[in-house]
PDB file of C-alpha atoms in Angstrom:
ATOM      1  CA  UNK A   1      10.815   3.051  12.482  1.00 41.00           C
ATOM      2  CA  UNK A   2      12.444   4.311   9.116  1.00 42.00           C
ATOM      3  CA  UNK A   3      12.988   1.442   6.284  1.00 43.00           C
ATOM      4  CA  UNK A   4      15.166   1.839   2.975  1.00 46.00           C
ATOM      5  CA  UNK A   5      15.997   0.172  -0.019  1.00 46.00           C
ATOM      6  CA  UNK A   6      19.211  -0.339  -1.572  1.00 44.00           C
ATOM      7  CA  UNK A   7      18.802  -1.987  -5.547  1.00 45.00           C
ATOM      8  CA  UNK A   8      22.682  -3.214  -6.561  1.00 44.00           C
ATOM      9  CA  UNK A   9      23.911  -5.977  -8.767  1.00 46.00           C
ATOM     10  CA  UNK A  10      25.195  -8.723  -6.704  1.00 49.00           C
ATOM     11  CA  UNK A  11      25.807  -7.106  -3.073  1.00 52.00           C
ATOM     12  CA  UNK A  12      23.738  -4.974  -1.027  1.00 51.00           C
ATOM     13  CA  UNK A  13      24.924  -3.295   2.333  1.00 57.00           C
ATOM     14  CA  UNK A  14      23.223  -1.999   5.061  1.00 58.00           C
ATOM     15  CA  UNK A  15      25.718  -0.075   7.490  1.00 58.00           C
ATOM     16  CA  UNK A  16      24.603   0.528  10.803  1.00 53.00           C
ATOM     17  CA  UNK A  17      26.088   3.542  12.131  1.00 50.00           C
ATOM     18  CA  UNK A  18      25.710   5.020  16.188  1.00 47.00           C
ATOM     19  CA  UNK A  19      22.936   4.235  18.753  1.00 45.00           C
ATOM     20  CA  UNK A  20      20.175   2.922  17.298  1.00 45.00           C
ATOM     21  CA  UNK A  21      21.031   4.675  13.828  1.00 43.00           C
ATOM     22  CA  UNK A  22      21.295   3.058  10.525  1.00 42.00           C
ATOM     23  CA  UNK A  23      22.178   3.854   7.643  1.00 43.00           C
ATOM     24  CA  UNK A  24      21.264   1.969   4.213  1.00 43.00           C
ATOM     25  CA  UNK A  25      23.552   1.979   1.376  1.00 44.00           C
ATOM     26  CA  UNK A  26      24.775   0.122  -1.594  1.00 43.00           C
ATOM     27  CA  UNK A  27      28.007  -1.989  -2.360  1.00 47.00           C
ATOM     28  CA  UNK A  28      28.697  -3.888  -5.315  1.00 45.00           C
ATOM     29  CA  UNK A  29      31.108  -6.851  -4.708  1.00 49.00           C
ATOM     30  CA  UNK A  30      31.455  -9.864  -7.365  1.00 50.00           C
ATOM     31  CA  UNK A  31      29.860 -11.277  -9.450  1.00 48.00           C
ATOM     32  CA  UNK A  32      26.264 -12.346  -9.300  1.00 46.00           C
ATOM     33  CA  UNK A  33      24.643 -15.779  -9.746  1.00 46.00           C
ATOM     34  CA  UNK A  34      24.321 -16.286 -13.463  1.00 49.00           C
ATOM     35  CA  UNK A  35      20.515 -15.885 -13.452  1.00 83.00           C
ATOM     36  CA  UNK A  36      20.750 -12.879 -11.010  1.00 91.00           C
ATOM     37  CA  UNK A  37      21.220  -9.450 -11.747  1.00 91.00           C
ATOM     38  CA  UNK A  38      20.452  -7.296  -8.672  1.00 90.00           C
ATOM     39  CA  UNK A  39      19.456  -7.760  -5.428  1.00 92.00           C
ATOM     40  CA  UNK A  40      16.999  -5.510  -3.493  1.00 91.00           C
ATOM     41  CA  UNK A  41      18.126  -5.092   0.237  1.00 89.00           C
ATOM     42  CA  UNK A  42      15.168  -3.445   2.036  1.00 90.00           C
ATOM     43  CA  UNK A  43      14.620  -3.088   6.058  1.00 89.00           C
ATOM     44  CA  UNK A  44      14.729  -0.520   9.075  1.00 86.00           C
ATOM     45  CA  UNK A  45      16.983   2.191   9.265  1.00 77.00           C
ATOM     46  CA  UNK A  46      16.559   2.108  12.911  1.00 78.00           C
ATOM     47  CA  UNK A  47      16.031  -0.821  15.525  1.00 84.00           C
ATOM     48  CA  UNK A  48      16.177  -0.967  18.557  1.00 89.00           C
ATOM     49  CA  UNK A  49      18.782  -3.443  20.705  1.00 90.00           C
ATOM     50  CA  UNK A  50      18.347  -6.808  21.547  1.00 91.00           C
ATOM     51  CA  UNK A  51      14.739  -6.581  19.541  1.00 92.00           C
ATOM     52  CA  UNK A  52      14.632  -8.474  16.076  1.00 93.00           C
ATOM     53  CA  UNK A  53      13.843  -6.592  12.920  1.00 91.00           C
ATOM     54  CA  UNK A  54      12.982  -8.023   9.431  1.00 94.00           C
ATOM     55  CA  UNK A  55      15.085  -7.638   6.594  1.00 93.00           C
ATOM     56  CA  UNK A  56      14.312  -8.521   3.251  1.00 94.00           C
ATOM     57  CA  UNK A  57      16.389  -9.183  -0.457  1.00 94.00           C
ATOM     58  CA  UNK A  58      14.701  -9.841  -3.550  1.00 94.00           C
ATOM     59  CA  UNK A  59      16.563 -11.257  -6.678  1.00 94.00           C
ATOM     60  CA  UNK A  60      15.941  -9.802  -9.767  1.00 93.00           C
ATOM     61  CA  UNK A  61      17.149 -11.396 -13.099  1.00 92.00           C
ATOM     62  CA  UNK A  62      18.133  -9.096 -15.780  1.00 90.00           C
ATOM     63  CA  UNK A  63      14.351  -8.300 -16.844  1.00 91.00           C
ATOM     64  CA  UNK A  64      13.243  -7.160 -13.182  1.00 92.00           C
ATOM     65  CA  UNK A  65      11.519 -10.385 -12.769  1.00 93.00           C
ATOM     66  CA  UNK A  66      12.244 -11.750  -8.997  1.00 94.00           C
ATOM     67  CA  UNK A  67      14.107 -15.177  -9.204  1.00 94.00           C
ATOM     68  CA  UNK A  68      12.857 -18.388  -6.771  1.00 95.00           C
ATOM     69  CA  UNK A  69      14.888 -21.076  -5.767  1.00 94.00           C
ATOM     70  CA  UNK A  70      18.046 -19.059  -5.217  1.00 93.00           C
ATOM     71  CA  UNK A  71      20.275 -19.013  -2.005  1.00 94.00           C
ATOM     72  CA  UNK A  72      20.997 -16.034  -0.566  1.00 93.00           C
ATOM     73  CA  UNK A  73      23.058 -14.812   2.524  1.00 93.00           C
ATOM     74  CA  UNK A  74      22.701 -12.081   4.777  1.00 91.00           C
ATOM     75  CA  UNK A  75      26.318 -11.485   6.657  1.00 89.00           C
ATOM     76  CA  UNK A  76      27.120  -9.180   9.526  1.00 86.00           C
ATOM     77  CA  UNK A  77      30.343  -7.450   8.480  1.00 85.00           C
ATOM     78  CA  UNK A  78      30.842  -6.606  11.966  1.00 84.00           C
ATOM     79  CA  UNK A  79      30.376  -9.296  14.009  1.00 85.00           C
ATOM     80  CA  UNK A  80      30.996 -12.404  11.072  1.00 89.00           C
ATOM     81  CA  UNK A  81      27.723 -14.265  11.451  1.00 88.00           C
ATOM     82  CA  UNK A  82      26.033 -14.639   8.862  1.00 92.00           C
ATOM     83  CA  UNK A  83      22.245 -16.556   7.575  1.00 93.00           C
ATOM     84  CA  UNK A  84      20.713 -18.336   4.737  1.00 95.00           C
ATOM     85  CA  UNK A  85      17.640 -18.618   3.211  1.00 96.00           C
ATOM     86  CA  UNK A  86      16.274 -19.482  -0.300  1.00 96.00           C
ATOM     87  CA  UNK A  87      14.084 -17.385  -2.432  1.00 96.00           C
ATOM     88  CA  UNK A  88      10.675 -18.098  -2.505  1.00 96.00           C
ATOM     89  CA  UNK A  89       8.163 -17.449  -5.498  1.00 95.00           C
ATOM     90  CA  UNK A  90       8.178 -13.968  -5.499  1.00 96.00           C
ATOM     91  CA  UNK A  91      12.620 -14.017  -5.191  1.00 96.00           C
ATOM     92  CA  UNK A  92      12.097 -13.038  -1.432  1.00 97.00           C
ATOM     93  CA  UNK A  93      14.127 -13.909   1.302  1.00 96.00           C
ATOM     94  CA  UNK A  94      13.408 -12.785   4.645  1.00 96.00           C
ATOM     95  CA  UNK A  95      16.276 -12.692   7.652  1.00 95.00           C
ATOM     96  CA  UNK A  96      15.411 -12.108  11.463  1.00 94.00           C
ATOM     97  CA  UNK A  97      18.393  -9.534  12.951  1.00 90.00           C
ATOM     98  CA  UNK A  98      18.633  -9.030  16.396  1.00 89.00           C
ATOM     99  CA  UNK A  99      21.898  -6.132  16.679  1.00 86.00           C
ATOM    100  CA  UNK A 100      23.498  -7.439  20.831  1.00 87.00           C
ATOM    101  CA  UNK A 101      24.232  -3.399  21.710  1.00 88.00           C
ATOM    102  CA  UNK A 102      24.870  -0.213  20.061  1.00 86.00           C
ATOM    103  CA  UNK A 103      27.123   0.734  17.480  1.00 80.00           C
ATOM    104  CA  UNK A 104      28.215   0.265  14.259  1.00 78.00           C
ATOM    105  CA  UNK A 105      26.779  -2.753  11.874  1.00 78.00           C
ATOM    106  CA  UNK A 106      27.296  -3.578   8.237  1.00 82.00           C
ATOM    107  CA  UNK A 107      25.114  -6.359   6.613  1.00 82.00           C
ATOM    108  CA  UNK A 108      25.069  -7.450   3.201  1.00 83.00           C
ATOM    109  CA  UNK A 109      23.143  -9.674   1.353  1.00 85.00           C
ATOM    110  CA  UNK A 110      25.328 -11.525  -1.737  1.00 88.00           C
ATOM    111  CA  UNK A 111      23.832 -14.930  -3.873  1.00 86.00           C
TER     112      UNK A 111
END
């Protein structure tokens, strides 16, 4: 299974292109949280349906340090949903993605 990063202030999107083909790429949209200055979108390129895969953002404040305690959501362009989870101590969040059939996906993590 591939894996990429994307590093962007504020937004990072992951577009999900064909069967079982993803593409990772960056977005920036808005204005961050205050005390965040990029977010680090990183998870397979490739998955395959109906089977969950792990993505993860880290926060970064404007010093590359990761920043806890902050809420961050992961939204699927393409189908609306979207999931929320805080930062922990290392600015990590971690979001469970299960893609229902083949085609094209775009999620993006914003705080």
């Amino acid at each position: 299974m591939k894996t990429g990063t994307a590093i962007v202030i504020g937004v990072a999107t992951l577009t999900v292109i064909g069967i079982g083909a993803y593409a990772l790429s960056k977005k920036v949209v808005g204005t961050p949280t205050p005390t965040v200055s990029s977010l680090q979108l990183s998870g397979p390129t490739s998955a395959t349906v109906n089977t969950p895969v792990t993505y993860t953002v880290v926060a970064y404040d404007q010093n590359q340090n990761p920043v806890p305690n902050i809420s961050v959501t992961l939204t699927d362009l393409t189908t609306g949903s979207t999931s929320q989870a805080t930062t922990d101590t290392t600015g990590t969040a971690s979001f469970s993605v299960t893609f229902p059939s083949a085609g094209n996906y775009t999620l993006q993590a914003s705080c």
